[in-house]
GROMACS .gro file of C-alpha atoms in nm:
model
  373
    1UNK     CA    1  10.068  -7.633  11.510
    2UNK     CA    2  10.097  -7.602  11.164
    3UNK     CA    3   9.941  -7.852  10.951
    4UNK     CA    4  10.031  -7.967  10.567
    5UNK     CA    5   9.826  -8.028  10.261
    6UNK     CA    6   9.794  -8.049   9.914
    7UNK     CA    7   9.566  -7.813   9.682
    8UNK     CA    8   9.234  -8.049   9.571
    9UNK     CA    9   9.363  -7.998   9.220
   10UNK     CA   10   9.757  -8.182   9.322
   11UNK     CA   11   9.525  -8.455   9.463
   12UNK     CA   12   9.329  -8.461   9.126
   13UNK     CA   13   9.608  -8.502   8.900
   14UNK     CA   14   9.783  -8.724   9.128
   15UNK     CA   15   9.493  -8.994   9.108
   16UNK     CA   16   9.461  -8.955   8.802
   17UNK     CA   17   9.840  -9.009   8.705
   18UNK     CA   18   9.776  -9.345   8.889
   19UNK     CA   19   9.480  -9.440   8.711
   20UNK     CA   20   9.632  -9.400   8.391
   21UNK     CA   21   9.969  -9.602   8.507
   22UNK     CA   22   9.790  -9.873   8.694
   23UNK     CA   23   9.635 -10.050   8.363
   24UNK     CA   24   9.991 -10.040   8.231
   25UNK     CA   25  10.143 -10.241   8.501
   26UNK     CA   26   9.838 -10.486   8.478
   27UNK     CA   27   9.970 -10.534   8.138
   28UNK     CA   28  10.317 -10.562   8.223
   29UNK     CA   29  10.210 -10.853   8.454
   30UNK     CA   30  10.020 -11.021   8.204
   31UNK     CA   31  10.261 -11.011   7.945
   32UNK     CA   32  10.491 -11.224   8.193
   33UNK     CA   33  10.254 -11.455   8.197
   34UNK     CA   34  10.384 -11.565   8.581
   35UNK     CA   35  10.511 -11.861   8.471
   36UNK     CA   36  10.747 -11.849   8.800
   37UNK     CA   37  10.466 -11.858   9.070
   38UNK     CA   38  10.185 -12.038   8.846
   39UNK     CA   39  10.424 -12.316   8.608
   40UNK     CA   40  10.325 -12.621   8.437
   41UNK     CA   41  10.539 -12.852   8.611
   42UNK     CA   42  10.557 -13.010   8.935
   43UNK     CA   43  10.865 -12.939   9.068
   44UNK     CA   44  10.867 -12.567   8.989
   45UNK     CA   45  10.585 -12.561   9.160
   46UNK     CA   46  10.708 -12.679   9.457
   47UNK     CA   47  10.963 -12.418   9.396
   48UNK     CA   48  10.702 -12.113   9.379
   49UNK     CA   49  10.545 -12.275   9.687
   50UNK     CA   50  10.884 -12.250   9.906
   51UNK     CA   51  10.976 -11.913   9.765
   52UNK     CA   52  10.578 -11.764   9.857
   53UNK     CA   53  10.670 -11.930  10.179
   54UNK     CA   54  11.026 -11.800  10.276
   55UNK     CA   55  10.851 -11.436  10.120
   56UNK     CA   56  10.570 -11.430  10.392
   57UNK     CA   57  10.819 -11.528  10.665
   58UNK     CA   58  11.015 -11.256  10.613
   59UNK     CA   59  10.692 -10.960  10.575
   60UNK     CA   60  10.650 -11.126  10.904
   61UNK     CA   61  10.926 -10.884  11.024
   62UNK     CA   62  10.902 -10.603  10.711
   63UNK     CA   63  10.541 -10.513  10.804
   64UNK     CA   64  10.568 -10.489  11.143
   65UNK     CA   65  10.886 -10.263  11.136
   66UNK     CA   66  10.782 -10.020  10.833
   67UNK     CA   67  10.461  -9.988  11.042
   68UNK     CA   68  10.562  -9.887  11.352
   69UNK     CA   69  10.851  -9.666  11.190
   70UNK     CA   70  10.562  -9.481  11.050
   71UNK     CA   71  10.329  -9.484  11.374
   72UNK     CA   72  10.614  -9.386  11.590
   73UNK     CA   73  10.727  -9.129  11.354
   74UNK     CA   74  10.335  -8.972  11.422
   75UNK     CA   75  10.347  -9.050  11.787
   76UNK     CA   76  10.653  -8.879  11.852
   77UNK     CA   77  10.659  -8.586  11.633
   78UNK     CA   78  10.785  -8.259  11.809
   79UNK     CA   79  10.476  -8.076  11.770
   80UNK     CA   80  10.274  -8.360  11.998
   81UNK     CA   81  10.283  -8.261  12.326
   82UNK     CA   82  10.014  -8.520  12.468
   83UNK     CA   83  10.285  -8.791  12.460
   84UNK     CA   84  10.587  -8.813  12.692
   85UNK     CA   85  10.905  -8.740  12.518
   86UNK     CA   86  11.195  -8.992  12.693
   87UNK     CA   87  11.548  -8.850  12.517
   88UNK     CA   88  11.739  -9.054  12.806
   89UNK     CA   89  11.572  -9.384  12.725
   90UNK     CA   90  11.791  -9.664  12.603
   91UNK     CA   91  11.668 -10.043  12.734
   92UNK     CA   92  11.386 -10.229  12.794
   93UNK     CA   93  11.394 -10.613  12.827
   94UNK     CA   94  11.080 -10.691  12.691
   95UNK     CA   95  11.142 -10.528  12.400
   96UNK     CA   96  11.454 -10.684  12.356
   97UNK     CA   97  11.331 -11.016  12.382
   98UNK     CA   98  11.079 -10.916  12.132
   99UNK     CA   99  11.328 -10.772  11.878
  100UNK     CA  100  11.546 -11.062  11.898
  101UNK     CA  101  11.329 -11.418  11.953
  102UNK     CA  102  11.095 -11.322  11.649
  103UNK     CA  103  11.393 -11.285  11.443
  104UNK     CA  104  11.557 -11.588  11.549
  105UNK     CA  105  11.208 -11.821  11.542
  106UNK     CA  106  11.185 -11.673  11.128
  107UNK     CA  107  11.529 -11.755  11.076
  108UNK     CA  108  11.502 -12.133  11.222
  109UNK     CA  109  11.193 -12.187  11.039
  110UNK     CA  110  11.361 -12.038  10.674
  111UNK     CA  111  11.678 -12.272  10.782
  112UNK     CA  112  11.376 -12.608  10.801
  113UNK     CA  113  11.217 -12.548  10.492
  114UNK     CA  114  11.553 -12.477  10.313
  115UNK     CA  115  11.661 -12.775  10.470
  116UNK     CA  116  11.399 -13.008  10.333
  117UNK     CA  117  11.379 -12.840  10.019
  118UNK     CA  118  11.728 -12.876   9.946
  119UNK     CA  119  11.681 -13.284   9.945
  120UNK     CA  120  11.364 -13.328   9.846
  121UNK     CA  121  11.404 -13.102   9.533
  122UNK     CA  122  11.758 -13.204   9.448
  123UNK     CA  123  11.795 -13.153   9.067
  124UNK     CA  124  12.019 -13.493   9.065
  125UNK     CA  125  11.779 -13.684   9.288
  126UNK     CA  126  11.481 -13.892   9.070
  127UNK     CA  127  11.130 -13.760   9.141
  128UNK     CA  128  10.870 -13.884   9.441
  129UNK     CA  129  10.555 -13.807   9.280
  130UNK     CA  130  10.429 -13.694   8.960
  131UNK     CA  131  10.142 -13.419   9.079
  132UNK     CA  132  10.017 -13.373   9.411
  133UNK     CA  133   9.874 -13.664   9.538
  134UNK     CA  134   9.959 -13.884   9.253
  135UNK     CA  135  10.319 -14.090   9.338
  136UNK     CA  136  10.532 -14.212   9.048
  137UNK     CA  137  10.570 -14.559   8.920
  138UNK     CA  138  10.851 -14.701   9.054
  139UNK     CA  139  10.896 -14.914   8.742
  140UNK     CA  140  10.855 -14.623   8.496
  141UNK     CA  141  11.184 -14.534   8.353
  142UNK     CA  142  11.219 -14.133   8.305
  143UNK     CA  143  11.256 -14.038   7.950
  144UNK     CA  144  11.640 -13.873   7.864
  145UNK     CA  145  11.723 -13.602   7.706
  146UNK     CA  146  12.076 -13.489   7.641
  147UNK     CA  147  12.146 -13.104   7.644
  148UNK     CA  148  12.451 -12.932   7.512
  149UNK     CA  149  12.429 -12.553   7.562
  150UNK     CA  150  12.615 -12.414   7.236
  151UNK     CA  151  12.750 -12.080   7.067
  152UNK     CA  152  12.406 -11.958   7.114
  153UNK     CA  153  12.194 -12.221   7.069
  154UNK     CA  154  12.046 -12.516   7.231
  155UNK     CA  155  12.137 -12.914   7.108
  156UNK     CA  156  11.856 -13.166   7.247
  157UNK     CA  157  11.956 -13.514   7.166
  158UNK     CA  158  11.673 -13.776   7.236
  159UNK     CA  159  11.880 -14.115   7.265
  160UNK     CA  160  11.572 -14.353   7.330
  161UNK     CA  161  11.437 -14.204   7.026
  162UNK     CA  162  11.714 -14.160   6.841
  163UNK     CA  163  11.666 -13.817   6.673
  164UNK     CA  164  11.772 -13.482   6.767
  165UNK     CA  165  11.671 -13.092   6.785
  166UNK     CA  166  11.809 -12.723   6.817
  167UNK     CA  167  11.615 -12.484   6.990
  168UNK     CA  168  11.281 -12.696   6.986
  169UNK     CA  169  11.205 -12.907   7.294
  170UNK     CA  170  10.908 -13.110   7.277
  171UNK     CA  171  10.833 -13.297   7.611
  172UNK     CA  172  10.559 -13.595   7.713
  173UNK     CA  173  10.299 -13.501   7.957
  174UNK     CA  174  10.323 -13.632   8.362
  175UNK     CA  175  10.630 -13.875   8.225
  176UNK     CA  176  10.947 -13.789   8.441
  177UNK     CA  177  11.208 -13.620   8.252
  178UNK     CA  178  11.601 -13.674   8.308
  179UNK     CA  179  11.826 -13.404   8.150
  180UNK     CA  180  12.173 -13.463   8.148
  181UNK     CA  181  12.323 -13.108   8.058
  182UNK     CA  182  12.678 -12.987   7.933
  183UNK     CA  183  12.855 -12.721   7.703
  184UNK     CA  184  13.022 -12.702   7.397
  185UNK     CA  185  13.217 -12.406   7.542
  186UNK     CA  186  13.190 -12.166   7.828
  187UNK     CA  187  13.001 -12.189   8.105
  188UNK     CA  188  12.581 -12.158   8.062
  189UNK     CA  189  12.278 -12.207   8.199
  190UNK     CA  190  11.955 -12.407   8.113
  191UNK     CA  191  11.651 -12.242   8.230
  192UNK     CA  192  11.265 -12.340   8.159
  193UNK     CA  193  11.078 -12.117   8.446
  194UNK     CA  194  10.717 -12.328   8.391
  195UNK     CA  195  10.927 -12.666   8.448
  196UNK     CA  196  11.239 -12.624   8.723
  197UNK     CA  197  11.518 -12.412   8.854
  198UNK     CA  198  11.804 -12.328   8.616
  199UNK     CA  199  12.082 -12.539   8.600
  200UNK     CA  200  12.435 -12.483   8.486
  201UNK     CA  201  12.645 -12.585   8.167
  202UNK     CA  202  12.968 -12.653   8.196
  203UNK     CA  203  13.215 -12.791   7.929
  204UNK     CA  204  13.366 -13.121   8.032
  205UNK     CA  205  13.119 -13.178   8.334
  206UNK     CA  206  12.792 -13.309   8.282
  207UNK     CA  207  12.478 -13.173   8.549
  208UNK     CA  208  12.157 -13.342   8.551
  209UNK     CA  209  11.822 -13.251   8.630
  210UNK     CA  210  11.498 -13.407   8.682
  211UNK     CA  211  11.145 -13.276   8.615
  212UNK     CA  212  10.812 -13.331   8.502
  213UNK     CA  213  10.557 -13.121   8.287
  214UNK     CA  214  10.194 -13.165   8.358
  215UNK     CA  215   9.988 -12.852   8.170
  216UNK     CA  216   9.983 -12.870   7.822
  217UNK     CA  217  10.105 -12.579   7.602
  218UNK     CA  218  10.346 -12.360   7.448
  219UNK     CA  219  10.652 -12.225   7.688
  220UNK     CA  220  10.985 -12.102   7.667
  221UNK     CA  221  11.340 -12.186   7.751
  222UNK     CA  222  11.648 -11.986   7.707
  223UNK     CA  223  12.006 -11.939   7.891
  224UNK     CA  224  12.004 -11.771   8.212
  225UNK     CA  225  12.428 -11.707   8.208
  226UNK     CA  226  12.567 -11.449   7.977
  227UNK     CA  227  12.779 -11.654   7.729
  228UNK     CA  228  12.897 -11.394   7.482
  229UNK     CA  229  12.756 -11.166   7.201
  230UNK     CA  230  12.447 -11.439   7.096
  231UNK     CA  231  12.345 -11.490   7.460
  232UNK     CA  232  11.984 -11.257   7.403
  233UNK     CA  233  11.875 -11.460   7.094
  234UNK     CA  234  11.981 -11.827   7.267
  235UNK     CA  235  11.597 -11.885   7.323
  236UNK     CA  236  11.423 -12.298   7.243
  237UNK     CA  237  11.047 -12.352   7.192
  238UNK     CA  238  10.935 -12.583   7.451
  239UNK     CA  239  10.596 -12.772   7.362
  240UNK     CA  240  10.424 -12.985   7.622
  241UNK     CA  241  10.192 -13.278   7.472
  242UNK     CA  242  10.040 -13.582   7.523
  243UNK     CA  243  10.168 -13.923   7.474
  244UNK     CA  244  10.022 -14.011   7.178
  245UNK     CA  245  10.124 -13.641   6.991
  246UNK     CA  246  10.479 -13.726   7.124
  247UNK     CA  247  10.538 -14.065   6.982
  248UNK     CA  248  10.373 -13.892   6.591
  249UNK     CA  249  10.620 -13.619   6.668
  250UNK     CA  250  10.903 -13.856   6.690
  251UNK     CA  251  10.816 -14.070   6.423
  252UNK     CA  252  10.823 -13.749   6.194
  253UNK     CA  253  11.137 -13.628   6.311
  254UNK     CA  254  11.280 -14.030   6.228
  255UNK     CA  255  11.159 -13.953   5.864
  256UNK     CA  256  11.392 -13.731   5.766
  257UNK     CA  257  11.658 -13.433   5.854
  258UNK     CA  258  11.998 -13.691   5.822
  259UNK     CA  259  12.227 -13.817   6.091
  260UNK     CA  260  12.367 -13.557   6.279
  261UNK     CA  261  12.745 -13.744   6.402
  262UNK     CA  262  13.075 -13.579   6.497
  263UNK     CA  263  13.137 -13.394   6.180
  264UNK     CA  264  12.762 -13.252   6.150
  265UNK     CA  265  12.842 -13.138   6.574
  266UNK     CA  266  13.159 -12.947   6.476
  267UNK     CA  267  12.966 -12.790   6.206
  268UNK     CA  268  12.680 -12.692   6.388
  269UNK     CA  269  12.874 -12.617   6.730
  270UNK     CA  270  13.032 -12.292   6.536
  271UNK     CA  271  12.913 -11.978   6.663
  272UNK     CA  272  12.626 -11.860   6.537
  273UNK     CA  273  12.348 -11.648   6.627
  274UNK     CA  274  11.962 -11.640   6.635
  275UNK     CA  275  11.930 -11.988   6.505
  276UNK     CA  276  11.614 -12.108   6.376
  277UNK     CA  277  11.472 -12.485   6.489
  278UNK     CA  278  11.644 -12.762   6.293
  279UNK     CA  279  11.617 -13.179   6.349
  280UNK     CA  280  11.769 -13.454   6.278
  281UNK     CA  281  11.671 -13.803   6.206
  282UNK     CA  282  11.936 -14.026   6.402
  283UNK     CA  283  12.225 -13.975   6.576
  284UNK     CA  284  12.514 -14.111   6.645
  285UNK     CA  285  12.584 -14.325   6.914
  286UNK     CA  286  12.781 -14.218   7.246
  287UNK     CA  287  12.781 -13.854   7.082
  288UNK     CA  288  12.704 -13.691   7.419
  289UNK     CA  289  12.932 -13.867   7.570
  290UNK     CA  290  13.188 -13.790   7.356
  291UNK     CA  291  13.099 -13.403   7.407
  292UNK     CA  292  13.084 -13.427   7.780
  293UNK     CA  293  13.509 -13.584   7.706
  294UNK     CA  294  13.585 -13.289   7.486
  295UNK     CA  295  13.683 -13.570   7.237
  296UNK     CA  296  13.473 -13.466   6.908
  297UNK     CA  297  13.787 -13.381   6.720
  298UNK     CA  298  13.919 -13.676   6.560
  299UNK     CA  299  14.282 -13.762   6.674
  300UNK     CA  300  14.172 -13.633   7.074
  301UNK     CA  301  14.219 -13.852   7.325
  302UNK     CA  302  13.865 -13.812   7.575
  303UNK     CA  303  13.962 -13.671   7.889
  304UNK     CA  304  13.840 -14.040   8.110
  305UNK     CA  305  14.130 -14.212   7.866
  306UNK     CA  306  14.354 -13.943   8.001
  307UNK     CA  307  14.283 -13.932   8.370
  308UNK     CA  308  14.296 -14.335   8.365
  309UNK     CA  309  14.622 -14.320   8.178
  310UNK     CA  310  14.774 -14.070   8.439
  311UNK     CA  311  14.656 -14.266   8.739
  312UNK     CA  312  14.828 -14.536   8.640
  313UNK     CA  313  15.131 -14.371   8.526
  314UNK     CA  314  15.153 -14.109   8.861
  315UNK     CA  315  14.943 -14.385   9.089
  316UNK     CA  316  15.067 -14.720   9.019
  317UNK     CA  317  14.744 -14.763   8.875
  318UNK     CA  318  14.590 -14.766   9.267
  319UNK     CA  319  14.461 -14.512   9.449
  320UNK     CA  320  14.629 -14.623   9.788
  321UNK     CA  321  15.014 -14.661   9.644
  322UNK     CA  322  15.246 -14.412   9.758
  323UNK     CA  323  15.334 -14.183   9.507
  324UNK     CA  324  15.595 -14.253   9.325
  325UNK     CA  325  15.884 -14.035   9.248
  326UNK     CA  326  15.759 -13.775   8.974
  327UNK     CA  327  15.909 -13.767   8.637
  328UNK     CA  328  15.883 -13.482   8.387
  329UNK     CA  329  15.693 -13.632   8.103
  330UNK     CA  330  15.737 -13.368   7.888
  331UNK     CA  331  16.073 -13.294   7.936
  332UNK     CA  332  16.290 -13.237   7.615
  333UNK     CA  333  16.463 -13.475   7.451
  334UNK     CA  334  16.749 -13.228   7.408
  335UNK     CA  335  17.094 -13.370   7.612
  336UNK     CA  336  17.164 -13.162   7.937
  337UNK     CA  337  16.806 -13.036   7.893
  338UNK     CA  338  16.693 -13.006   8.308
  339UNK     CA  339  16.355 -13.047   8.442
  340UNK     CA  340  16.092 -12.840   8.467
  341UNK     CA  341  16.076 -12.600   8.848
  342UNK     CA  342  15.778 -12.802   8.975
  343UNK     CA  343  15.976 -13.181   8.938
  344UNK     CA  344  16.346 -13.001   9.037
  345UNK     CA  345  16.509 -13.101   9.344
  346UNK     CA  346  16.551 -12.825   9.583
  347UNK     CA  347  16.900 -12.801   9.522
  348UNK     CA  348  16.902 -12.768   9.159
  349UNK     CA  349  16.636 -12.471   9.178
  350UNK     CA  350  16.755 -12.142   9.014
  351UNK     CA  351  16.983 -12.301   8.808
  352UNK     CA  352  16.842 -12.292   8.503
  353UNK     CA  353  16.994 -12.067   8.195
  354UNK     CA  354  16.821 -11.743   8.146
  355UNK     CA  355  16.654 -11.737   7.810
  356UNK     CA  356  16.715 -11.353   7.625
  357UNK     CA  357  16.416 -11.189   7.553
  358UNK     CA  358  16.251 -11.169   7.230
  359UNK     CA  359  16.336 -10.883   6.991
  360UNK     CA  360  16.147 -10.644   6.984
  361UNK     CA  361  16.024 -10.268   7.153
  362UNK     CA  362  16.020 -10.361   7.525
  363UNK     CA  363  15.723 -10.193   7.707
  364UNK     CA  364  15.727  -9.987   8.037
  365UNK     CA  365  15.541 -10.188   8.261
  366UNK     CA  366  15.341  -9.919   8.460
  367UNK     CA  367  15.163  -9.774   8.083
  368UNK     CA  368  15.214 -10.041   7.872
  369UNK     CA  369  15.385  -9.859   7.639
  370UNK     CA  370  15.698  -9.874   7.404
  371UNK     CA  371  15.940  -9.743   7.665
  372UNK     CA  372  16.255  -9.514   7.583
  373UNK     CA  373  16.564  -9.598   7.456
   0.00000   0.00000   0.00000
């Protein structure tokens, strides 16, 4: 039997290597600060709970099976001849049962908690309690805060106080929080890991989330869905205080910084990049709501006007009438001129003229290129 080792001095160095490295990664770790598995908020902390959980349910299985990989591994090695050496063997019940009940048992019990978690933690639903142990008022209206995700910054409207931010969030202590989140233009994602989960942006949809902060301090937010070339510097200051410091900090932002309405939005909703925190005294009414329609721009019609006006037009103006027949609303005015494909009777399809193609180099469709003539 041969046996395997390393020279003193390979073990030396090794341990050494390690000792030096190991402070490093302790460093690493605190730089993170964890704000994932230890946050300031209640409802990511039920989150850190449930993913700790679903983590040691499934070492249940890792551990086991990268332990007796290595001990059979040993056992079995072709230089131990104290142990029997099977080739043939292929089935044993019991360890079938084994292999597949423990499996199924971690699998139900991951399927329960996601189960529960899913409604009791759903971003849209208001919260149950405010801390552990402490339930929340059922007459205490959440404070609302409007989020627009823009190009690459962050808009924070605060309509019961009528001002609003970019890039700083400041947020009450143990008061329940209700965001109501859009975009400006492509999809995004608004992300505080010491409050909640991330939740999407979306131009012309509004998502919601609830939450509640209940450590004091200074965190961070920032977008957690690449958005284009600004997406690394679209970063907010979030700053968690108590009552009293929020209503001062509102009454200073109410004493100056101007009215930020539609034409201030279009000016600030221009890309830009790395932009520094900025407020604004009042705001216009219905703003958000405005943004959510994609009606800012004067002279566009807000996308409920639209969907109302082509209900009633397609509909009847009721959702249970038969539709009617369809007409081509934007058909030209030109005499002759036929429908489009899509409103065309079935006999009257491929009848159209064919329009000549543009002037021009044509190009070969397999390189792309200006093809031979």
């Amino acid at each position: 039997m041969v046996s395997h080792s390393f020279h003193p001095s390979v073990w030396y160095k090794i341990s050494t290597g390690a000792a030096r490295v190991a402070p490093l990664g302790l460093l690493a770790l605190g730089g993170c600060g964890l704000q994932v598995l230890e946050p300031a908020g209640d409802v990511a902390q039920q989150q850190a709970h449930i993913l700790m959980l679903s983590t040691g349910l499934m070492l249940l299985i890792i551990v086991p099976v990268m332990a007796l990989t290595m001990l059979f591994a040993w056992r079995y090695r072709a230089s131990n001849r104290a142990v029997e050496h099977r080739p043939d063997w292929d089935h044993s019940t019991g360890l079938e049962l084994i292999i597949w009940a423990v499996p199924l048992l971690i699998v139900i019990a991951l399927g329960a908690v996601t189960w529960i978690s899913t409604h009791t933690l759903d971003p849209y639903r208001r919260l149950g309690r405010i801390a552990p142990g402490r339930a929340i008022d059922a007459k205490a209206t959440p404070l609302e805060i409007q989020v627009v995700a823009l190009d690459w910054k962050w808009l924070f409207i605060y309509p019961e106080q009528g001002v609003a931010t970019v890039n700083q969030l400041v947020l009450p202590l143990n008061r329940e929080i209700r965001f109501r989140i859009s975009s400006s233009s492509v999809m995004n994602s608004f992300y505080i890991p010491a409050l909640a989960g991330q939740i999407y942006a979306m131009p012309g949809m509004e998502t919601k989330l609830h939450a509640v902060l209940n450590t004091p301090g200074k965190f961070t937010g920032f977008s957690a869905n690449y958005s284009g070339a600004g997406f690394s510097g679209m970063r907010f200051a979030v700053a968690g205080v108590d009552d009293a410091s929020f209503a001062r900090w509102a009454a200073q932002t109410r004493t100056g910084g101007g009215l930020i309405d539609a034409k201030a939005y279009r000016a600030i909703a221009r890309p830009s990049e790395n932009v520094a925190a900025r407020r604004w005294s009042s705001v216009q009414p219905g703003l958000f709501d405005r943004i959510v329609q994609m009606c800012v721009d004067p002279g566009t019609p807000c996308m409920g006007e639209t969907m109302k006006h082509d209900m009633q037009g397609k509909m009847g103006g009721t959702m249970g009438n038969v539709l009617p027949v369809p007409t081509n609303n934007n058909a030209s005015a030109k005499p002759g001129a036929m429908e489009g494909a899509l409103l065309r009777a079935p006999e009257n399809l491929g009848k159209s003229p064919r329009q000549p193609s543009p002037p021009g180099t044509p190009l070969d469709p397999v390189h792309r290129t200006p093809a031979n003539r």
